[in-house]
Amino acid sequence: MPLLITIIGLIVLIFLISYFKIHTFLAFLIVSLGTGLALNMKPEAILKSIQQGTGSTLGSIVAIIALGAMLGKLVAQSGAAQRISTKMMQLIGTSHVRWAFMITGFIVGLPLFYSVGFMLLAPLVITVAYRFKLPAVYIGLPMLASLSVTQGYLPPHPAPLAIVKQFNADMGLTLFYGIIVAIPAILVSGALFGSTLKKYTTLPNKAFIAPDLADAEMPSTLSSMFCVLLPIILISFATVAASYLPENSFLSESLNFIGDPVVSMFISVLVGIYLLGIKQNKSMSEISNLLGDSIKDVAMLFLIFGGAGALKQVLTDGGVSQSIADMMAHSSLHPLILGWGMAAIIRVAVGSSTVSGITTAGFMLPLLAPTQTEPHLMVLSIGAGSMMFSHVNDAGFWLFREYFQLSMTDTLKTWSVMETLVSVMGLLGVLVLKFLIL
C-alpha cells in the first residue's frame, strides 16, 4: 500500500506541474501533505517531516549551489569561459567536444560532489553551445553521465563511502572495480545515448552567457583554467594528503577543513574575485552586483530543491523505503541483483540516491556472509541501483531542467533516460565483473 500511495502521489505531482501549471514548490507541498495523510501520518508529523526535509536538503546544498553560481557567473562574465572554450575548440575541434566534456566530467567527478561539478562545468557547456551553435543537451549529457556515475558508484562520494564502511569493504579495491564498471556505463549512457539527442535544440539558461569579448579583455588561459580547477585541486590534494597523516592531528584536520566542498568553493570564489574581477580592472561594486545577480539566477532552484526534500522526507518518515525493503527482503534473486533492485525501487519512490543506497545496505549486510557475495561488488550494485530513473522527486532533475531550459517531457526523455542507463549498465558491469573475477 505505501508503494501504491507513492506512485499515485508522484503521478499527481507531475499533473499539477505539467498540466495544471501550478508552481513547482506549491505542487511539492500539496503532494507532500496529501501523501503524508494517505500514509496515516499525524498532521504534526507531516509538518515536522516537511520542515526537516526542506532544511536538511537545503542545508547540504544551498551554500555549494550559491558559491557555484557565483564562480560560474565570474567564469562566464569575465570571459574565462570564452577563453577556455575557444582554446578547447582549437585543440580538439567541434567534432570531438562531447568526448572532451565526458572525460572532463569523469575527472572532475572523482573528487567533487555532483552539484559542485555541475556548477563548475555547466557554464562551460552552455558557453560552448552558444558560441559554436551546438545543441547544449547533445554536448552536455555525456559530461553529466560521467558526473552521475562517479556520484553513484565511487567512493569517496557519500552513499558509496557509507556502504563501503558498512560492508567493511576495501576502499581502494572498490574504487578500482568501480572505475572498470564506470567506463562502459559512461560510454553507453553518455556517448552513445547522448549522440541521439541532437534534436533537442532548446537554448540553455542565458544567465551564464557572456557577451563576446576581445582577446585583450579576457583573462589568460592559465588564470581561467586555474579558477575552474581550483576546487578540484583543493579537494583532491586534501583527500590524498590527509590519508598519509595521523587522524585527529592538526594538519589532518586543517586539510579536511580546506577540502570540504563548501570551503574549497568559498576559497575559489575569493580567488576568482581577484583573478577574474579585480585583475580585469573591475571595481568591487561591479563584482558585488555580478555575484548578486548569480544568486537571482538560481534562487528558484532553492525552492524546488526544498520542495523535493520535503517530499523525500515525508516518504521516508511515512515508511515507504522501509516497506519496499521489507517486501524484497525474502526474494530468491541473486544478492547482487536483489541489492540493485531494492535500491532502484527506493530511489524511484523516494528520490534520494543516498537514502536509497544506505537503506538498501542495511538489509543486504546480513546476506553477504551466508551467500559469500563479494562486498566490493555489492557496493557497486547498490550504487548503480540508487541512480535509477531520476525524476520529479530528485533535485538533480530540476537542476538539469532549469539550466538547460527543457520542458518536463523532454527532461524525462533525456535526463531520466540517461540516469536509467547509468543504473542498468552499472548492474550489467557488476555481473560481468563477478563472472570474470570468480
Short mmCIF file of C-alpha atoms in Angstrom, two decimals:
data_model
loop_
_atom_site.label_atom_id
_atom_site.label_comp_id
_atom_site.label_asym_id
_atom_site.label_seq_id
_atom_site.Cartn_x
_atom_site.Cartn_y
_atom_site.Cartn_z
CA MET A 1 0.00 0.00 0.00
CA PRO A 2 2.76 2.60 0.78
CA LEU A 3 4.28 1.94 -2.66
CA LEU A 4 0.90 2.44 -4.37
CA ILE A 5 0.33 5.68 -2.44
CA THR A 6 3.78 6.88 -3.50
CA ILE A 7 3.11 6.12 -7.17
CA ILE A 8 -0.24 7.96 -7.04
CA GLY A 9 1.41 10.92 -5.31
CA LEU A 10 4.11 11.18 -7.96
CA ILE A 11 1.55 10.99 -10.77
CA VAL A 12 -0.44 13.79 -9.10
CA LEU A 13 2.76 15.84 -8.77
CA ILE A 14 3.52 15.50 -12.48
CA PHE A 15 -0.03 16.53 -13.42
CA LEU A 16 -0.04 19.52 -11.07
CA ILE A 17 3.18 20.85 -12.60
CA SER A 18 2.84 19.96 -16.27
CA TYR A 19 -0.94 20.07 -16.87
CA PHE A 20 -2.34 22.48 -14.28
CA LYS A 21 0.82 24.69 -14.39
CA ILE A 22 0.94 25.03 -10.59
CA HIS A 23 4.23 26.41 -9.29
CA THR A 24 6.63 23.54 -8.63
CA PHE A 25 7.23 24.41 -4.97
CA LEU A 26 3.49 24.63 -4.24
CA ALA A 27 2.91 21.34 -6.06
CA PHE A 28 5.53 19.65 -3.89
CA LEU A 29 3.86 20.96 -0.72
CA ILE A 30 0.40 19.82 -1.87
CA VAL A 31 1.65 16.31 -2.69
CA SER A 32 3.77 16.11 0.49
CA LEU A 33 0.74 16.93 2.67
CA GLY A 34 -1.61 14.63 0.76
CA THR A 35 0.85 11.73 0.66
CA GLY A 36 1.60 12.08 4.37
CA LEU A 37 -2.09 11.92 5.23
CA ALA A 38 -2.58 8.91 2.93
CA LEU A 39 0.31 7.17 4.72
CA ASN A 40 -1.56 7.67 8.05
CA MET A 41 0.97 10.15 9.38
CA LYS A 42 -0.26 12.59 12.00
CA PRO A 43 -0.55 16.21 10.80
CA GLU A 44 2.13 17.33 13.27
CA ALA A 45 4.47 14.60 11.99
CA ILE A 46 3.86 15.63 8.38
CA LEU A 47 4.73 19.25 9.12
CA LYS A 48 7.83 18.18 11.02
CA SER A 49 8.91 15.97 8.08
CA ILE A 50 8.38 18.84 5.62
CA GLN A 51 10.43 21.19 7.78
CA GLN A 52 13.17 18.61 8.32
CA GLY A 53 13.27 17.58 4.67
CA THR A 54 13.40 21.14 3.40
CA GLY A 55 16.03 22.15 5.94
CA SER A 56 18.29 19.11 5.53
CA THR A 57 18.18 19.27 1.73
CA LEU A 58 18.91 22.98 1.53
CA GLY A 59 21.39 22.79 4.39
CA SER A 60 23.51 20.30 2.49
CA ILE A 61 23.50 22.05 -0.90
CA VAL A 62 22.48 25.70 -0.64
CA ALA A 63 26.00 27.00 0.07
CA ILE A 64 27.52 24.85 -2.67
CA ILE A 65 24.92 25.95 -5.22
CA ALA A 66 25.23 29.63 -4.25
CA LEU A 67 29.03 29.59 -4.36
CA GLY A 68 28.98 27.52 -7.54
CA ALA A 69 26.65 30.04 -9.16
CA MET A 70 28.96 32.87 -8.11
CA LEU A 71 32.03 31.15 -9.52
CA GLY A 72 30.11 30.19 -12.68
CA LYS A 73 29.00 33.79 -13.18
CA LEU A 74 32.54 35.07 -12.71
CA VAL A 75 33.87 32.47 -15.15
CA ALA A 76 31.20 33.34 -17.72
CA GLN A 77 31.10 37.15 -17.47
CA SER A 78 34.86 37.71 -17.17
CA GLY A 79 35.49 35.89 -20.45
CA ALA A 80 37.18 32.92 -18.76
CA ALA A 81 34.58 30.50 -20.16
CA GLN A 82 35.03 32.05 -23.61
CA ARG A 83 38.81 31.71 -23.29
CA ILE A 84 38.60 28.05 -22.21
CA SER A 85 36.01 27.11 -24.81
CA THR A 86 37.98 28.81 -27.60
CA LYS A 87 41.18 27.05 -26.55
CA MET A 88 39.31 23.73 -26.30
CA MET A 89 37.93 24.13 -29.82
CA GLN A 90 41.39 24.96 -31.15
CA LEU A 91 42.84 21.81 -29.59
CA ILE A 92 40.12 19.24 -30.29
CA GLY A 93 37.66 20.76 -32.75
CA THR A 94 33.88 20.81 -32.50
CA SER A 95 33.56 17.21 -33.72
CA HIS A 96 35.12 15.84 -30.51
CA VAL A 97 33.82 18.30 -27.94
CA ARG A 98 31.35 15.76 -26.48
CA TRP A 99 34.23 13.39 -25.70
CA ALA A 100 36.24 16.19 -24.13
CA PHE A 101 33.37 17.11 -21.80
CA MET A 102 32.72 13.44 -20.99
CA ILE A 103 36.33 12.85 -19.93
CA THR A 104 36.40 16.17 -18.07
CA GLY A 105 33.22 15.20 -16.23
CA PHE A 106 34.75 11.92 -15.07
CA ILE A 107 37.97 13.57 -13.85
CA VAL A 108 36.09 16.38 -12.11
CA GLY A 109 33.51 13.96 -10.69
CA LEU A 110 36.05 11.77 -8.91
CA PRO A 111 36.81 14.24 -6.09
CA LEU A 112 33.80 16.60 -6.31
CA PHE A 113 30.18 16.26 -5.27
CA TYR A 114 27.75 16.21 -8.17
CA SER A 115 26.35 19.69 -7.52
CA VAL A 116 29.86 21.21 -7.36
CA GLY A 117 30.91 19.53 -10.62
CA PHE A 118 27.67 20.59 -12.28
CA MET A 119 28.07 24.21 -11.20
CA LEU A 120 31.65 24.31 -12.49
CA LEU A 121 31.12 22.60 -15.84
CA ALA A 122 27.59 23.61 -16.86
CA PRO A 123 28.64 27.22 -17.67
CA LEU A 124 31.41 25.87 -19.91
CA VAL A 125 28.96 23.58 -21.74
CA ILE A 126 26.47 26.41 -22.18
CA THR A 127 29.16 28.82 -23.39
CA VAL A 128 30.47 26.33 -25.95
CA ALA A 129 26.91 25.58 -27.10
CA TYR A 130 26.15 29.25 -27.73
CA ARG A 131 29.50 30.22 -29.23
CA PHE A 132 29.70 27.34 -31.68
CA LYS A 133 25.97 26.86 -32.40
CA LEU A 134 25.86 23.34 -30.90
CA PRO A 135 22.89 21.70 -29.09
CA ALA A 136 23.63 22.10 -25.37
CA VAL A 137 21.98 18.83 -24.33
CA TYR A 138 23.86 16.94 -27.06
CA ILE A 139 27.29 18.09 -25.87
CA GLY A 140 26.43 18.32 -22.16
CA LEU A 141 24.76 14.98 -21.42
CA PRO A 142 27.99 12.91 -21.74
CA MET A 143 29.56 15.14 -19.10
CA LEU A 144 26.54 14.74 -16.81
CA ALA A 145 26.60 10.96 -17.30
CA SER A 146 30.20 10.95 -16.07
CA LEU A 147 29.29 13.03 -13.02
CA SER A 148 26.33 10.74 -12.24
CA VAL A 149 28.41 7.57 -12.49
CA THR A 150 31.09 8.87 -10.15
CA GLN A 151 28.47 10.03 -7.66
CA GLY A 152 26.60 6.72 -7.65
CA TYR A 153 29.38 4.16 -7.92
CA LEU A 154 32.57 5.54 -6.49
CA PRO A 155 33.79 6.43 -3.02
CA PRO A 156 34.53 8.94 -1.53
CA HIS A 157 31.07 10.14 -2.57
CA PRO A 158 28.66 9.99 0.41
CA ALA A 159 26.47 6.94 -0.35
CA PRO A 160 29.21 4.65 -1.76
CA LEU A 161 31.53 5.67 1.08
CA ALA A 162 28.88 4.90 3.72
CA ILE A 163 28.18 1.50 2.14
CA VAL A 164 31.91 0.68 1.92
CA LYS A 165 32.26 1.35 5.64
CA GLN A 166 29.10 -0.60 6.50
CA PHE A 167 30.26 -3.64 4.50
CA ASN A 168 33.83 -3.29 5.75
CA ALA A 169 34.97 -3.37 2.12
CA ASP A 170 38.37 -2.23 0.90
CA MET A 171 38.17 1.36 -0.37
CA GLY A 172 40.93 1.01 -2.96
CA LEU A 173 39.60 -2.23 -4.44
CA THR A 174 36.05 -0.86 -4.57
CA LEU A 175 37.31 2.23 -6.38
CA PHE A 176 39.32 0.07 -8.81
CA TYR A 177 36.33 -2.17 -9.61
CA GLY A 178 34.13 0.90 -9.77
CA ILE A 179 36.25 2.57 -12.44
CA ILE A 180 36.15 -0.62 -14.52
CA VAL A 181 32.35 -0.71 -14.29
CA ALA A 182 32.07 3.05 -14.80
CA ILE A 183 33.76 3.16 -18.22
CA PRO A 184 31.16 1.16 -20.22
CA ALA A 185 28.34 2.82 -18.25
CA ILE A 186 29.57 6.27 -19.28
CA LEU A 187 30.13 5.21 -22.88
CA VAL A 188 26.58 3.87 -23.23
CA SER A 189 24.63 6.43 -21.17
CA GLY A 190 26.73 9.43 -22.18
CA ALA A 191 28.44 8.93 -25.52
CA LEU A 192 26.03 6.51 -27.23
CA PHE A 193 22.70 7.76 -25.87
CA GLY A 194 23.88 11.37 -25.98
CA SER A 195 24.59 11.04 -29.70
CA THR A 196 20.84 10.63 -30.31
CA LEU A 197 19.91 13.99 -28.75
CA LYS A 198 20.81 16.47 -31.49
CA LYS A 199 17.12 17.27 -31.98
CA TYR A 200 16.90 18.95 -28.56
CA THR A 201 17.90 22.45 -29.62
CA THR A 202 16.27 24.47 -26.83
CA LEU A 203 18.57 27.31 -25.80
CA PRO A 204 20.01 26.80 -22.28
CA ASN A 205 19.94 29.35 -19.46
CA LYS A 206 21.22 32.66 -20.86
CA ALA A 207 22.30 33.80 -17.40
CA PHE A 208 25.61 32.04 -18.00
CA ILE A 209 26.26 33.52 -21.43
CA ALA A 210 28.69 36.42 -21.53
CA PRO A 211 28.95 38.92 -24.40
CA ASP A 212 31.78 38.36 -26.87
CA LEU A 213 34.98 39.91 -25.59
CA ALA A 214 38.12 40.89 -27.43
CA ASP A 215 41.21 38.84 -26.73
CA ALA A 216 42.77 41.60 -24.63
CA GLU A 217 39.65 41.88 -22.46
CA MET A 218 39.69 38.21 -21.37
CA PRO A 219 41.80 36.71 -18.58
CA SER A 220 44.70 34.49 -19.59
CA THR A 221 44.22 30.79 -20.28
CA LEU A 222 46.19 29.96 -17.13
CA SER A 223 44.04 32.19 -14.89
CA SER A 224 40.84 30.90 -16.49
CA MET A 225 41.78 27.23 -16.07
CA PHE A 226 43.11 27.77 -12.56
CA CYS A 227 39.85 29.32 -11.33
CA VAL A 228 37.78 26.46 -12.76
CA LEU A 229 40.10 23.73 -11.48
CA LEU A 230 40.93 25.23 -8.07
CA PRO A 231 38.08 23.48 -6.17
CA ILE A 232 39.19 20.16 -7.69
CA ILE A 233 42.82 20.84 -6.79
CA LEU A 234 41.96 21.74 -3.18
CA ILE A 235 39.65 18.77 -2.59
CA SER A 236 41.95 16.27 -4.32
CA PHE A 237 45.07 17.49 -2.52
CA ALA A 238 43.31 17.48 0.87
CA THR A 239 41.91 13.97 0.32
CA VAL A 240 45.23 12.46 -0.75
CA ALA A 241 47.45 14.30 1.73
CA ALA A 242 45.16 13.71 4.73
CA SER A 243 45.27 9.94 4.14
CA TYR A 244 49.02 9.96 4.91
CA LEU A 245 48.69 11.94 8.13
CA PRO A 246 47.72 10.74 11.62
CA GLU A 247 44.00 11.03 12.31
CA ASN A 248 42.92 13.95 14.50
CA SER A 249 46.25 15.72 14.01
CA PHE A 250 46.13 19.49 13.48
CA LEU A 251 47.43 19.22 9.92
CA SER A 252 44.98 16.44 9.03
CA GLU A 253 42.03 18.39 10.42
CA SER A 254 43.17 21.54 8.61
CA LEU A 255 43.36 19.69 5.31
CA ASN A 256 39.93 18.15 5.86
CA PHE A 257 38.59 21.63 6.51
CA ILE A 258 40.12 23.06 3.34
CA GLY A 259 38.96 20.02 1.36
CA ASP A 260 35.34 20.45 2.40
CA PRO A 261 33.32 21.29 -0.75
CA VAL A 262 31.86 24.48 0.76
CA VAL A 263 35.24 25.76 1.96
CA SER A 264 37.03 24.88 -1.28
CA MET A 265 34.30 26.62 -3.31
CA PHE A 266 34.49 29.65 -1.00
CA ILE A 267 38.25 29.90 -1.46
CA SER A 268 37.81 29.51 -5.22
CA VAL A 269 35.25 32.34 -5.33
CA LEU A 270 37.66 34.62 -3.46
CA VAL A 271 40.45 33.74 -5.89
CA GLY A 272 38.02 34.24 -8.80
CA ILE A 273 37.07 37.69 -7.47
CA TYR A 274 40.73 38.69 -7.73
CA LEU A 275 41.86 36.92 -10.91
CA LEU A 276 38.64 37.30 -12.91
CA GLY A 277 37.45 40.58 -11.39
CA ILE A 278 39.90 42.92 -9.74
CA LYS A 279 42.77 41.90 -12.02
CA GLN A 280 40.48 42.54 -15.02
CA ASN A 281 40.01 46.13 -13.79
CA LYS A 282 36.52 45.59 -12.39
CA SER A 283 35.51 47.52 -9.28
CA MET A 284 34.28 45.75 -6.17
CA SER A 285 30.89 47.36 -6.75
CA GLU A 286 30.66 45.75 -10.21
CA ILE A 287 31.81 42.39 -8.83
CA SER A 288 29.29 42.53 -5.97
CA ASN A 289 26.47 43.27 -8.41
CA LEU A 290 27.61 40.36 -10.55
CA LEU A 291 27.63 37.99 -7.58
CA GLY A 292 24.20 39.23 -6.51
CA ASP A 293 22.83 38.54 -9.99
CA SER A 294 24.21 34.99 -9.84
CA ILE A 295 22.08 34.26 -6.75
CA LYS A 296 18.98 35.55 -8.54
CA ASP A 297 19.73 33.10 -11.37
CA VAL A 298 19.48 30.09 -9.05
CA ALA A 299 17.04 31.38 -6.40
CA MET A 300 14.13 29.40 -7.83
CA LEU A 301 16.20 26.23 -7.55
CA PHE A 302 16.33 26.63 -3.77
CA LEU A 303 12.53 26.46 -3.54
CA ILE A 304 12.39 23.48 -5.90
CA PHE A 305 15.11 21.62 -4.00
CA GLY A 306 13.37 22.40 -0.71
CA GLY A 307 10.10 21.01 -2.06
CA ALA A 308 11.79 17.85 -3.34
CA GLY A 309 13.48 17.42 0.04
CA ALA A 310 10.15 17.81 1.84
CA LEU A 311 8.51 15.08 -0.25
CA LYS A 312 11.53 12.80 0.17
CA GLN A 313 11.37 13.15 3.96
CA VAL A 314 7.62 12.53 4.09
CA LEU A 315 8.06 9.34 2.07
CA THR A 316 10.95 8.23 4.27
CA ASP A 317 9.22 9.02 7.57
CA GLY A 318 6.00 7.50 6.25
CA GLY A 319 7.77 4.16 5.97
CA VAL A 320 7.92 3.87 2.16
CA SER A 321 11.60 2.91 1.91
CA GLN A 322 11.26 0.51 4.85
CA SER A 323 8.14 -1.05 3.30
CA ILE A 324 9.92 -1.63 -0.02
CA ALA A 325 12.95 -3.13 1.70
CA ASP A 326 10.75 -5.46 3.80
CA MET A 327 8.85 -6.53 0.70
CA MET A 328 12.00 -7.55 -1.13
CA ALA A 329 13.97 -8.96 1.82
CA HIS A 330 12.92 -12.58 1.25
CA SER A 331 13.35 -12.60 -2.52
CA SER A 332 15.07 -15.57 -4.23
CA LEU A 333 17.02 -13.29 -6.59
CA HIS A 334 20.83 -13.32 -6.63
CA PRO A 335 22.06 -10.92 -3.88
CA LEU A 336 23.71 -8.57 -6.40
CA ILE A 337 20.50 -8.29 -8.43
CA LEU A 338 18.41 -8.06 -5.27
CA GLY A 339 20.55 -5.22 -3.90
CA TRP A 340 20.34 -3.37 -7.20
CA GLY A 341 16.56 -3.88 -7.46
CA MET A 342 15.84 -2.81 -3.90
CA ALA A 343 17.97 0.32 -4.29
CA ALA A 344 16.35 1.11 -7.66
CA ILE A 345 12.78 0.90 -6.34
CA ILE A 346 13.57 3.00 -3.26
CA ARG A 347 15.34 5.57 -5.46
CA VAL A 348 12.35 5.91 -7.81
CA ALA A 349 9.92 6.12 -4.90
CA VAL A 350 11.88 8.40 -2.56
CA GLY A 351 14.09 10.36 -5.00
CA SER A 352 17.32 10.32 -2.99
CA SER A 353 20.21 8.15 -4.14
CA THR A 354 21.81 8.49 -0.71
CA VAL A 355 18.67 7.33 1.17
CA SER A 356 18.24 4.52 -1.36
CA GLY A 357 21.83 3.28 -1.04
CA ILE A 358 22.08 3.44 2.74
CA THR A 359 18.62 1.88 3.32
CA THR A 360 19.41 -0.99 0.97
CA ALA A 361 22.82 -1.57 2.52
CA GLY A 362 21.28 -2.18 5.92
CA PHE A 363 19.16 -5.01 4.53
CA MET A 364 21.88 -6.55 2.35
CA LEU A 365 24.59 -6.66 5.02
CA PRO A 366 23.30 -9.89 6.70
CA LEU A 367 23.21 -11.62 3.30
CA LEU A 368 26.88 -11.06 2.43
CA ALA A 369 28.45 -13.77 4.59
CA PRO A 370 25.97 -16.64 4.05
CA THR A 371 25.83 -16.06 0.27
CA GLN A 372 29.59 -15.36 0.03
CA THR A 373 28.88 -12.27 -2.03
CA GLU A 374 31.86 -10.06 -2.84
CA PRO A 375 31.27 -6.91 -0.72
CA HIS A 376 33.02 -4.63 -3.23
CA LEU A 377 30.64 -5.74 -5.98
CA MET A 378 27.65 -5.32 -3.67
CA VAL A 379 28.69 -1.70 -3.03
CA LEU A 380 28.72 -1.10 -6.80
CA SER A 381 25.46 -2.96 -7.37
CA ILE A 382 23.62 -0.94 -4.74
CA GLY A 383 25.26 2.26 -6.02
CA ALA A 384 24.08 1.52 -9.56
CA GLY A 385 20.54 0.81 -8.36
CA SER A 386 20.48 4.08 -6.44
CA MET A 387 20.82 6.01 -9.72
CA MET A 388 17.70 4.52 -11.36
CA PHE A 389 15.29 6.85 -13.21
CA SER A 390 15.75 10.27 -11.63
CA HIS A 391 12.51 12.22 -11.97
CA VAL A 392 10.42 14.92 -10.29
CA ASN A 393 11.29 13.98 -6.70
CA ASP A 394 15.04 14.33 -7.31
CA ALA A 395 16.85 17.68 -7.02
CA GLY A 396 19.21 16.74 -9.87
CA PHE A 397 16.24 16.51 -12.25
CA TRP A 398 15.34 20.14 -11.56
CA LEU A 399 18.93 21.34 -11.69
CA PHE A 400 19.27 19.90 -15.20
CA ARG A 401 15.86 21.21 -16.32
CA GLU A 402 16.46 24.76 -15.10
CA TYR A 403 19.96 25.08 -16.56
CA PHE A 404 19.16 23.51 -19.93
CA GLN A 405 15.65 25.01 -20.10
CA LEU A 406 13.82 21.87 -21.23
CA SER A 407 10.15 21.03 -20.83
CA MET A 408 9.12 18.44 -18.26
CA THR A 409 8.56 15.85 -21.01
CA ASP A 410 11.91 16.48 -22.68
CA THR A 411 13.72 16.34 -19.32
CA LEU A 412 12.22 12.89 -18.74
CA LYS A 413 13.24 11.80 -22.25
CA THR A 414 16.83 12.97 -21.84
CA TRP A 415 17.97 13.23 -18.21
CA SER A 416 15.77 10.46 -16.78
CA VAL A 417 16.63 8.01 -19.56
CA MET A 418 20.34 8.78 -19.14
CA GLU A 419 20.15 8.07 -15.40
CA THR A 420 18.29 4.80 -16.10
CA LEU A 421 21.04 3.72 -18.50
CA VAL A 422 23.65 4.59 -15.86
CA SER A 423 21.83 2.28 -13.43
CA VAL A 424 21.24 -0.64 -15.81
CA MET A 425 24.76 -0.54 -17.27
CA GLY A 426 26.15 -0.49 -13.74
CA LEU A 427 24.34 -3.72 -12.88
CA LEU A 428 25.46 -5.39 -16.13
CA GLY A 429 29.04 -4.30 -15.48
CA VAL A 430 28.94 -5.73 -11.95
CA LEU A 431 27.58 -9.07 -13.19
CA VAL A 432 30.25 -9.31 -15.90
CA LEU A 433 32.95 -8.42 -13.38
CA LYS A 434 31.61 -11.09 -10.99
CA PHE A 435 31.90 -13.67 -13.75
CA LEU A 436 35.49 -12.61 -14.56
CA ILE A 437 36.91 -12.46 -11.02
CA LEU A 438 35.26 -15.57 -9.52
#
